[in-house]
PDB file of C-alpha atoms in Angstrom:
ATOM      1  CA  UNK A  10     203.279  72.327  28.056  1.00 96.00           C
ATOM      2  CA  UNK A  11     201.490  75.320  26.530  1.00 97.00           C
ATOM      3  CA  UNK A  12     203.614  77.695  23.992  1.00 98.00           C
ATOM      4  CA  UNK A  13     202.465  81.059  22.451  1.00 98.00           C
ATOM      5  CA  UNK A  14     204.620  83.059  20.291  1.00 98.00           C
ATOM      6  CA  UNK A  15     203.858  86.420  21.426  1.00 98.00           C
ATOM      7  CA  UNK A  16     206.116  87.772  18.592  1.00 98.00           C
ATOM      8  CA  UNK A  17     207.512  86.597  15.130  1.00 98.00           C
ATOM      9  CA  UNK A  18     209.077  89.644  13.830  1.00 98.00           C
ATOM     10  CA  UNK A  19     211.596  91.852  14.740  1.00 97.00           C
ATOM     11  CA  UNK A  20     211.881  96.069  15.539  1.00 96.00           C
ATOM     12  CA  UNK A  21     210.659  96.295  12.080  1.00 96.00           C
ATOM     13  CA  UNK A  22     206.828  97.347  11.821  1.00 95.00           C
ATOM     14  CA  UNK A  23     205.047  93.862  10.010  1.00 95.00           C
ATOM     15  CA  UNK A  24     201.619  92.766   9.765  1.00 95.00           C
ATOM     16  CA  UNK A  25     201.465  89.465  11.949  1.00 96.00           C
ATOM     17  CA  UNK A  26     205.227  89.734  12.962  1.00 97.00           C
ATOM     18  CA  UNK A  27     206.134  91.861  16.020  1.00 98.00           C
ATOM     19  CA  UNK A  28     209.361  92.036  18.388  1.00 98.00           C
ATOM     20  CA  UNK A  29     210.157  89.067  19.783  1.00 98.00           C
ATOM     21  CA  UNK A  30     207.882  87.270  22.832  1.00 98.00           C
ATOM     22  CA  UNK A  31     207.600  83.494  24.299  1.00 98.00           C
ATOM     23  CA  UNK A  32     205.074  82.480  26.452  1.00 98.00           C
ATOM     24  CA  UNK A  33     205.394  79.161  27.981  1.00 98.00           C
ATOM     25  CA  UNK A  34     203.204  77.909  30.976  1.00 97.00           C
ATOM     26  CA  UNK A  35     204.070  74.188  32.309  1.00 95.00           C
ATOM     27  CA  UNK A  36     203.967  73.084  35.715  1.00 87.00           C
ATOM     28  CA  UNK A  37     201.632  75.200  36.802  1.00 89.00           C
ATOM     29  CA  UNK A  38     204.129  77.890  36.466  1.00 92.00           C
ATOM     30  CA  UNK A  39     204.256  80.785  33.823  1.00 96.00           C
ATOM     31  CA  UNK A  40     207.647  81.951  31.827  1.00 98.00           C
ATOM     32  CA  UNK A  41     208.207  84.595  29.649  1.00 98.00           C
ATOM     33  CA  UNK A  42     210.670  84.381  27.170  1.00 98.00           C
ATOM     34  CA  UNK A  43     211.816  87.976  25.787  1.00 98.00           C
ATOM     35  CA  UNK A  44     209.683  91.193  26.073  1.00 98.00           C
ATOM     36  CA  UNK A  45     210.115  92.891  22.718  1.00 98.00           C
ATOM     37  CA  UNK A  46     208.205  96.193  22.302  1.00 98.00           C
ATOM     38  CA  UNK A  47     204.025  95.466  22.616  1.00 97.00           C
ATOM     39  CA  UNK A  48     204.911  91.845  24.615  1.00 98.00           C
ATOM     40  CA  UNK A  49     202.676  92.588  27.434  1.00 97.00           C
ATOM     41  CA  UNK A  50     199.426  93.637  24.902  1.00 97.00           C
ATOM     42  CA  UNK A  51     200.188  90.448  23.542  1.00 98.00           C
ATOM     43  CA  UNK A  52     200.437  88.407  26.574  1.00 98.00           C
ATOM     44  CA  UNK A  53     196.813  90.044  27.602  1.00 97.00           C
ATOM     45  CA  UNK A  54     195.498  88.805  24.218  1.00 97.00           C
ATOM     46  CA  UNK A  55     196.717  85.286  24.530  1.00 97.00           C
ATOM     47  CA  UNK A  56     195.319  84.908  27.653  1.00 95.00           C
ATOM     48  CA  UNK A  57     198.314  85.364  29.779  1.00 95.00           C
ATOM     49  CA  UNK A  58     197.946  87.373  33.165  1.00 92.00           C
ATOM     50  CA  UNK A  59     201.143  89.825  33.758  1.00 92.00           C
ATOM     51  CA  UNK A  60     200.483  89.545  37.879  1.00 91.00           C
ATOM     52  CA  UNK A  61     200.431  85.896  38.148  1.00 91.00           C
ATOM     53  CA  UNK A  62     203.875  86.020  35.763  1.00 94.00           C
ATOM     54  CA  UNK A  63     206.563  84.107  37.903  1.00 93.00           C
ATOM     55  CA  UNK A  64     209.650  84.194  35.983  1.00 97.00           C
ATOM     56  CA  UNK A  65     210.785  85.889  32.492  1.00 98.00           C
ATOM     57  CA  UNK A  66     213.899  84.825  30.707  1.00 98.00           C
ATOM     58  CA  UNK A  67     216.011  87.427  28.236  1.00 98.00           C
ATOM     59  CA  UNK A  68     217.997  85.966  26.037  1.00 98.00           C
ATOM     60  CA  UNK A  69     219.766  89.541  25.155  1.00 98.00           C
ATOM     61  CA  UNK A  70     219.497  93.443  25.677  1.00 98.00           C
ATOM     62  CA  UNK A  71     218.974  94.589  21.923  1.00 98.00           C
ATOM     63  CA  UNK A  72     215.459  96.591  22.151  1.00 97.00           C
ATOM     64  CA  UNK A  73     213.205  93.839  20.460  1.00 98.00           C
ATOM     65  CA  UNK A  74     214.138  91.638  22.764  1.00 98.00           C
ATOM     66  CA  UNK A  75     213.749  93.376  26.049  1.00 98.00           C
ATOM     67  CA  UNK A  76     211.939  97.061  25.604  1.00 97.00           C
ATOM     68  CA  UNK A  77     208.703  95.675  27.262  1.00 98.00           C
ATOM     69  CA  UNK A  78     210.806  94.928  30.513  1.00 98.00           C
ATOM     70  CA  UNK A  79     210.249  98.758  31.295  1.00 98.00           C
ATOM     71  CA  UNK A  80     206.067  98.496  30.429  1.00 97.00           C
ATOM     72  CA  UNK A  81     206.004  95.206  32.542  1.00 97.00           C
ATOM     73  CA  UNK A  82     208.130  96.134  35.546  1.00 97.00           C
ATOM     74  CA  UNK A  83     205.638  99.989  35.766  1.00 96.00           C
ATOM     75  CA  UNK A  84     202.293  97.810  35.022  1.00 95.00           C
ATOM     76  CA  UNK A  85     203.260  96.137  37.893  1.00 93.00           C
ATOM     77  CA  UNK A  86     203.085  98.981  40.584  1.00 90.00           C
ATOM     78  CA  UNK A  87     199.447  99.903  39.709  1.00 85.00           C
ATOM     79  CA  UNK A  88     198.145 100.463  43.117  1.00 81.00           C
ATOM     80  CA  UNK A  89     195.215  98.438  44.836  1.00 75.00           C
ATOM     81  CA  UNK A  90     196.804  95.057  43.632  1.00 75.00           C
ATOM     82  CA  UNK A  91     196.817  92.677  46.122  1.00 74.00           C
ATOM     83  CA  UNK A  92     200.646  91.107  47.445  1.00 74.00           C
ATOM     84  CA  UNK A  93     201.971  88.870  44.704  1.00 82.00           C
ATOM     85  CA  UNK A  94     204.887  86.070  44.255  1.00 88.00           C
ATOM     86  CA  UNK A  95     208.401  87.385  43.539  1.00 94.00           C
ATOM     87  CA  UNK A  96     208.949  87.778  40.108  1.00 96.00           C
ATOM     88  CA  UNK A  97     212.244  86.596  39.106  1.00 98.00           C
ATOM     89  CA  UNK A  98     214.012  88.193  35.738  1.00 98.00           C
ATOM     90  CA  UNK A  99     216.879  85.888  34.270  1.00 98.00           C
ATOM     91  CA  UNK A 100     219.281  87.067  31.576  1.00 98.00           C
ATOM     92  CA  UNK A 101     223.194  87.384  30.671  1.00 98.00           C
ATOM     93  CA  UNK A 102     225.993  89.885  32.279  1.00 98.00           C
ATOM     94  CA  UNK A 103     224.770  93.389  32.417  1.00 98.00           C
ATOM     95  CA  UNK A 104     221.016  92.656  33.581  1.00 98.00           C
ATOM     96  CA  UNK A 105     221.119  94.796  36.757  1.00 98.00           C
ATOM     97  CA  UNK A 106     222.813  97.084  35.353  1.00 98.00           C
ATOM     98  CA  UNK A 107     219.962  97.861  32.222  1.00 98.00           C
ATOM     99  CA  UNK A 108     217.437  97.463  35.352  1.00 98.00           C
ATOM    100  CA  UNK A 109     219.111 100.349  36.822  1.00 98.00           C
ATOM    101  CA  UNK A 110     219.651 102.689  34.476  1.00 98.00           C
ATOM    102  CA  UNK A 111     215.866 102.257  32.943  1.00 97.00           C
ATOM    103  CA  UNK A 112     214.668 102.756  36.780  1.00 98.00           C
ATOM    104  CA  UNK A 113     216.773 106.162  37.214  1.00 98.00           C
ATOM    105  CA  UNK A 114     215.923 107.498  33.124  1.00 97.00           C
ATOM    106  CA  UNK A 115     212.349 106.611  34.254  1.00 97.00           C
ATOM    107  CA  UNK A 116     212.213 108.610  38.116  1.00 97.00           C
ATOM    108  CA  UNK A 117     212.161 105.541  39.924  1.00 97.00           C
ATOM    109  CA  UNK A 118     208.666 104.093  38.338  1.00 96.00           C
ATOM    110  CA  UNK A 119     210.220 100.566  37.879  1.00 97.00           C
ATOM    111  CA  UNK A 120     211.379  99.876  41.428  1.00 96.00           C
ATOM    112  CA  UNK A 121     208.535  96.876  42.930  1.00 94.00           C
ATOM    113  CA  UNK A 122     205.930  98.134  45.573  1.00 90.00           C
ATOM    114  CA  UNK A 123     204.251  95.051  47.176  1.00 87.00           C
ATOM    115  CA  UNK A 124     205.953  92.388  45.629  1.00 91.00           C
ATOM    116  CA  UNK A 125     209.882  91.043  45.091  1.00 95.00           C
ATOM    117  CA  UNK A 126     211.494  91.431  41.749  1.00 97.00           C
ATOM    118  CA  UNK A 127     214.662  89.066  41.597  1.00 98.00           C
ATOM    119  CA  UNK A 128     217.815  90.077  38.816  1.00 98.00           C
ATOM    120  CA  UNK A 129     219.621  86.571  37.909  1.00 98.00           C
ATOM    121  CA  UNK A 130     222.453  86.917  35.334  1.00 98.00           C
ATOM    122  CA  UNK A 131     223.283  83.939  33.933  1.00 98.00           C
ATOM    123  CA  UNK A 132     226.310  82.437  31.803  1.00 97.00           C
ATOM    124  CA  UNK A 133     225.961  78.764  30.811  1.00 98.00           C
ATOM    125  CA  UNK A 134     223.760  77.622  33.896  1.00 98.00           C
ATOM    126  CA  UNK A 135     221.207  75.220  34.512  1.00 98.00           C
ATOM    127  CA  UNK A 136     218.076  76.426  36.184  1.00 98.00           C
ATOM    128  CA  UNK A 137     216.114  74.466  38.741  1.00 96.00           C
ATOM    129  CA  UNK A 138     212.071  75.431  38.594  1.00 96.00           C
ATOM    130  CA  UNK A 139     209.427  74.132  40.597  1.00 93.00           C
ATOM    131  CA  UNK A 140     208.467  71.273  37.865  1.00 93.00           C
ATOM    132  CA  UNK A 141     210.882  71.985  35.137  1.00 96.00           C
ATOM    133  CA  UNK A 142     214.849  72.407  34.650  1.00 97.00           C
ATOM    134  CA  UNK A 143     216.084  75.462  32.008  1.00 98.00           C
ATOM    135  CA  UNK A 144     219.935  74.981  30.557  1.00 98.00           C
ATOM    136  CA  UNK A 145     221.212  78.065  29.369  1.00 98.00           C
ATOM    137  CA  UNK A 146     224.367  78.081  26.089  1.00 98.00           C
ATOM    138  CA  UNK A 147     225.970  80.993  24.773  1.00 98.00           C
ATOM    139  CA  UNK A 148     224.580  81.891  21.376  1.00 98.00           C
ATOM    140  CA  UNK A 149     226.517  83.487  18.413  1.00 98.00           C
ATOM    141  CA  UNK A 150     225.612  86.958  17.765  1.00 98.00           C
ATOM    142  CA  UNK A 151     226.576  90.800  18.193  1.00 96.00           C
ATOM    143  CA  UNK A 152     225.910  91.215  21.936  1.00 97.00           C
ATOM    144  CA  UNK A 153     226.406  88.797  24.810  1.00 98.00           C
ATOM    145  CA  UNK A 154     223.054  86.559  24.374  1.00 98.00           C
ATOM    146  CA  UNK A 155     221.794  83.137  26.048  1.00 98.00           C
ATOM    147  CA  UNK A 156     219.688  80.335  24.311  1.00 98.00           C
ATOM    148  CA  UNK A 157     217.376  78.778  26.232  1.00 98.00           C
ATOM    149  CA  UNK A 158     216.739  74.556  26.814  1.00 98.00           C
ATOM    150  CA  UNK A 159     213.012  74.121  28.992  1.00 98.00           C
ATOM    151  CA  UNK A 160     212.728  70.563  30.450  1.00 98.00           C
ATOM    152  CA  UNK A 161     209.224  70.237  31.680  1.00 96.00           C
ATOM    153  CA  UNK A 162     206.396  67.256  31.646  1.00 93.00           C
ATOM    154  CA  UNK A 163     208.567  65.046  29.758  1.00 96.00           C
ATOM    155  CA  UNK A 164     209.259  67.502  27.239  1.00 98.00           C
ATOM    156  CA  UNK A 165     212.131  69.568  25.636  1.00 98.00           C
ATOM    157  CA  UNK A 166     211.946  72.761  23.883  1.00 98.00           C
ATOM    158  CA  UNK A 167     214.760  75.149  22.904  1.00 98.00           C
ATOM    159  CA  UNK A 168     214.476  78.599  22.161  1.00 98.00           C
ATOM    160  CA  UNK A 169     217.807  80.371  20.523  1.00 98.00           C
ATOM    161  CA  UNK A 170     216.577  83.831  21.112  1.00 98.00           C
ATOM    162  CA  UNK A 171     219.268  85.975  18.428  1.00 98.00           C
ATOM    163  CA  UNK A 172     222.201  83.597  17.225  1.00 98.00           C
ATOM    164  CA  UNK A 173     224.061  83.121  13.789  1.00 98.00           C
ATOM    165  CA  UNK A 174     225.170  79.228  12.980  1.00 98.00           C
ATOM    166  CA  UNK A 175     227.725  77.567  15.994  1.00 98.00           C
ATOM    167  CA  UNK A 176     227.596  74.471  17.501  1.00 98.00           C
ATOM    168  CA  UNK A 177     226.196  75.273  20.485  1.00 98.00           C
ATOM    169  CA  UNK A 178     223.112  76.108  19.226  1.00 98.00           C
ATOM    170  CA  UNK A 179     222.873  72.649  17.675  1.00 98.00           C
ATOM    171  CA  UNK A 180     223.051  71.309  21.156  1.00 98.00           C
ATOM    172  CA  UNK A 181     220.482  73.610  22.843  1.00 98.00           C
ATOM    173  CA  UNK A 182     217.932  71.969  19.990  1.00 98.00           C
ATOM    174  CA  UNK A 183     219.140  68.147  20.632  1.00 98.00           C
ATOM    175  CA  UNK A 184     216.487  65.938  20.531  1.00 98.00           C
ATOM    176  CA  UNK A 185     213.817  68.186  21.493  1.00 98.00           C
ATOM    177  CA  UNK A 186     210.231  67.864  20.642  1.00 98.00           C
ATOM    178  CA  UNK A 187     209.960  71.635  19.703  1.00 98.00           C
ATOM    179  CA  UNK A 188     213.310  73.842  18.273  1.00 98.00           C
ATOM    180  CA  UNK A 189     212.296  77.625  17.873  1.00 98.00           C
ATOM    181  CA  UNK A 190     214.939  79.267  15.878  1.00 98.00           C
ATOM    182  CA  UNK A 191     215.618  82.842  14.540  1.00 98.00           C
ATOM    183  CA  UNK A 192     214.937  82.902  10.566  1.00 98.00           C
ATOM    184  CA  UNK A 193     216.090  87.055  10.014  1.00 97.00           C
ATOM    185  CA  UNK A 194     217.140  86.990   6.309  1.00 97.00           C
ATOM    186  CA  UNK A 195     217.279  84.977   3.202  1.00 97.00           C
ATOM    187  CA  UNK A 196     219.828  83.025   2.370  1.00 96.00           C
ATOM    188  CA  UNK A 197     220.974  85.760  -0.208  1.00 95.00           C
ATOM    189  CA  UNK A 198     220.907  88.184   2.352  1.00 95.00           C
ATOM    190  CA  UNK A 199     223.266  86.681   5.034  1.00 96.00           C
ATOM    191  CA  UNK A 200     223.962  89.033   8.020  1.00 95.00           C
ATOM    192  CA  UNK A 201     226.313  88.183  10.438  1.00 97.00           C
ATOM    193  CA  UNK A 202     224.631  87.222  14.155  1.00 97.00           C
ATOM    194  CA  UNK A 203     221.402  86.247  12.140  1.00 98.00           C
ATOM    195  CA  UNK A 204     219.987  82.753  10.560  1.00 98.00           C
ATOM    196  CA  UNK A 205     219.090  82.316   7.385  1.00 98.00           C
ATOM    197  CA  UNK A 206     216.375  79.400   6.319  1.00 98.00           C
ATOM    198  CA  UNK A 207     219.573  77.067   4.471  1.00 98.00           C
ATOM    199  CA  UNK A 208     221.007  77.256   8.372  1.00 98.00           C
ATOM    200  CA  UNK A 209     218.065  76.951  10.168  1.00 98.00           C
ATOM    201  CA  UNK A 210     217.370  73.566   8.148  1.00 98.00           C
ATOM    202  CA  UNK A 211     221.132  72.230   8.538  1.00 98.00           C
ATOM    203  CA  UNK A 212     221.155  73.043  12.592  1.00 98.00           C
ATOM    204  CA  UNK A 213     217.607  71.282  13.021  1.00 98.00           C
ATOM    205  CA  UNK A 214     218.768  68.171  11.223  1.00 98.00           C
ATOM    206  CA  UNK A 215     221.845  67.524  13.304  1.00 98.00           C
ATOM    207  CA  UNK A 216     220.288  68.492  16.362  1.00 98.00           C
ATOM    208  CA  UNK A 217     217.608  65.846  15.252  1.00 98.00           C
ATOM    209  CA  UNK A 218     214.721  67.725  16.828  1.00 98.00           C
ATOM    210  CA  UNK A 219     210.962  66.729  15.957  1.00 98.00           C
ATOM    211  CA  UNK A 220     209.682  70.077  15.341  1.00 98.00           C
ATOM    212  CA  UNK A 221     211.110  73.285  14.040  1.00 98.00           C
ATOM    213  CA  UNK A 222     209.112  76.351  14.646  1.00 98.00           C
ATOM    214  CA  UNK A 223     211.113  79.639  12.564  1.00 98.00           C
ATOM    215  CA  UNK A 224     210.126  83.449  14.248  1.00 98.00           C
ATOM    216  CA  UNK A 225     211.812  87.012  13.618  1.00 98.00           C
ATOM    217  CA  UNK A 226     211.566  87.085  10.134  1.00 97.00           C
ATOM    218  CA  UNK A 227     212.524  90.645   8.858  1.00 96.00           C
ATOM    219  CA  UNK A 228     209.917  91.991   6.054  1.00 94.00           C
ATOM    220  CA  UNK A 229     212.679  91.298   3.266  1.00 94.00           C
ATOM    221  CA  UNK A 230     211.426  87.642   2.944  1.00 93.00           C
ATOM    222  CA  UNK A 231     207.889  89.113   1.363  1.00 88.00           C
ATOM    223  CA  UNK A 232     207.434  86.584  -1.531  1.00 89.00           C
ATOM    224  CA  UNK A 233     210.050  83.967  -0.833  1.00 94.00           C
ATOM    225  CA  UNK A 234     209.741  80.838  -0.337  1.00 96.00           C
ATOM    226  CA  UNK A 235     211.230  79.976   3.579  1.00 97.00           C
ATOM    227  CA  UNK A 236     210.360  76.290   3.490  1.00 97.00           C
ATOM    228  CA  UNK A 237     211.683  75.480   0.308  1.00 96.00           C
ATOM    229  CA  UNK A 238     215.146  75.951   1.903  1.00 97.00           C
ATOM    230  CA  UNK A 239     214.933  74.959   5.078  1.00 98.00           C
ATOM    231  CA  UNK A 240     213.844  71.151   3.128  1.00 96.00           C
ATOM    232  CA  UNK A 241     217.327  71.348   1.723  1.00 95.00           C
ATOM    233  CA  UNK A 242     218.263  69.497   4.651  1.00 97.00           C
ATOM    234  CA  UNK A 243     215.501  69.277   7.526  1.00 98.00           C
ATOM    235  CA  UNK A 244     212.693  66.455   6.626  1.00 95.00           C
ATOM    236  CA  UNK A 245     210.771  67.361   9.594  1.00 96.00           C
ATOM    237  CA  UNK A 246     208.047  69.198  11.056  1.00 98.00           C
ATOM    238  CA  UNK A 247     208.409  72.749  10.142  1.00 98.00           C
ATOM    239  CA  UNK A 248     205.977  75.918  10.755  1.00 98.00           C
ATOM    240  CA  UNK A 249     206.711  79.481  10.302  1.00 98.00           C
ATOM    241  CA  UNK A 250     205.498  81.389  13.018  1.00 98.00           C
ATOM    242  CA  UNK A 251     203.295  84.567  13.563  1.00 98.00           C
ATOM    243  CA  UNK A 252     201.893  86.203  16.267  1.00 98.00           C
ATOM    244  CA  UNK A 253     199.923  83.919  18.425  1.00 98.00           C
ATOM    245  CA  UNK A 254     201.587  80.901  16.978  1.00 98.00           C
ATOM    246  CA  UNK A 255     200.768  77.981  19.674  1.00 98.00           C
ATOM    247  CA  UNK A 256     201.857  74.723  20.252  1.00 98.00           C
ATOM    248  CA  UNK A 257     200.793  72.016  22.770  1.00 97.00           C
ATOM    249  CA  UNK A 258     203.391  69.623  23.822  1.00 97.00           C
TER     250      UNK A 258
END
């Protein structure tokens, strides 16, 4: 299993840090995990290919998580490509509907033309793939949002997409080889539907995961030291991401 973090930051302009972005291929499929603004340049430069993209799971509607949806869905219609697999797009409540009103405020330039395009809304689900199995939890935060469990190749990865400290994020990351959590603010700075570096460290120790990987870190953490507190309680691997962040599991 192959992962790329296509973005580490948030809606916030940062060197090294853009909207948020997964890319995961195992199986010999490929999944997208969010589309924030500038996802599919990214994808390009990490050597992803938007038309052999299978499936792409959003884990909410706020615009750094799902803006790139519209550049994806339009790149898609170029004309002279040859027929492709259905592309299937997975997210909470209210999917079709954002699919629908972006296809009418853009004149119909989102609607497919030579291939399927599949609208799943999820609640807590569990997702057969070809080769792999995704479990879906409901995440703590200021719109309806998913996290994301992948099962693949012996391997278990969680991805919390937006989420402030709850259980049930503790048990998307249990024993998995690779926990990606939200890092927004410093502990000093505490928003509410956010992490903060104290929280990401307690959740990753009780959900005893191997590997914590930290993303959407707003520009207030400039000269503060992330690691420090997240070793308050988690003794394990830790990285703080960027763009282009990868991982082999």
């Amino acid at each position: 299993m192959k992962v790329t973090i296509l973005g580490a930051g948030t809606a916030i302009p940062a060197r090294d840090h853009s909207p948020a972005g997964l890319f995961i291929e195992t199986g010999g499929e490929r999944l997208l995990f969010d589309a924030g603004p500038g996802t599919l340049q990214r994808l390009h430069a990490a050597g992803g290919n938007l038309f052999t993209l299978e499936r792409i799971f959003l884990t909410h509607y706020h615009l750094d998580h799902c803006l790139d949806l519209a550049s994806l869905l339009f790149a898609l219609r170029i004309p002279g490509r040859p027929p492709r697999a259905p592309l299937t797009v997975y997210g909470p409540p209210g999917l079709k509907r954002l699919y629908r009103r972006l296809n009418h405020a853009l004149n119909g330039w989102l609607a497919p033309r030579h291939y399927a395009l599949r609208l799943k809304e999820l609640k807590e689900a569990t997702v057969k793939l070809r080769k792999a199995t995704v479990h879906t939890r409901w995440m703590r935060h200021s719109a309806p949002a998913l996290g994301y469990r992948l099962e693949a190749e012996g391997k278990r990865l969680a991805y919390s997409g937006d989420t402030d400290a709850c259980e049930a994020v503790i048990e998307l990351g249990r024993d998995t080889h690779l926990l990606i959590l939200e890092c927004s603010v410093p502990d000093e700075r505490k928003v509410e539907g956010h992490l903060t570096p104290t929280e990401c460290g307690r959740i990753a120790a009780a959900a005893n995961c191997r590997h914590l990987a930290l993303t959407h870190f707003y520009p207030v953490f400039k000269g503060y030291d992330i690691r420090r507190r997240v070793r308050r309680a988690f003794r394990g691997r830790v990285t703080l991401a960027r763009d282009f962040t990868s991982f082999t599991l």
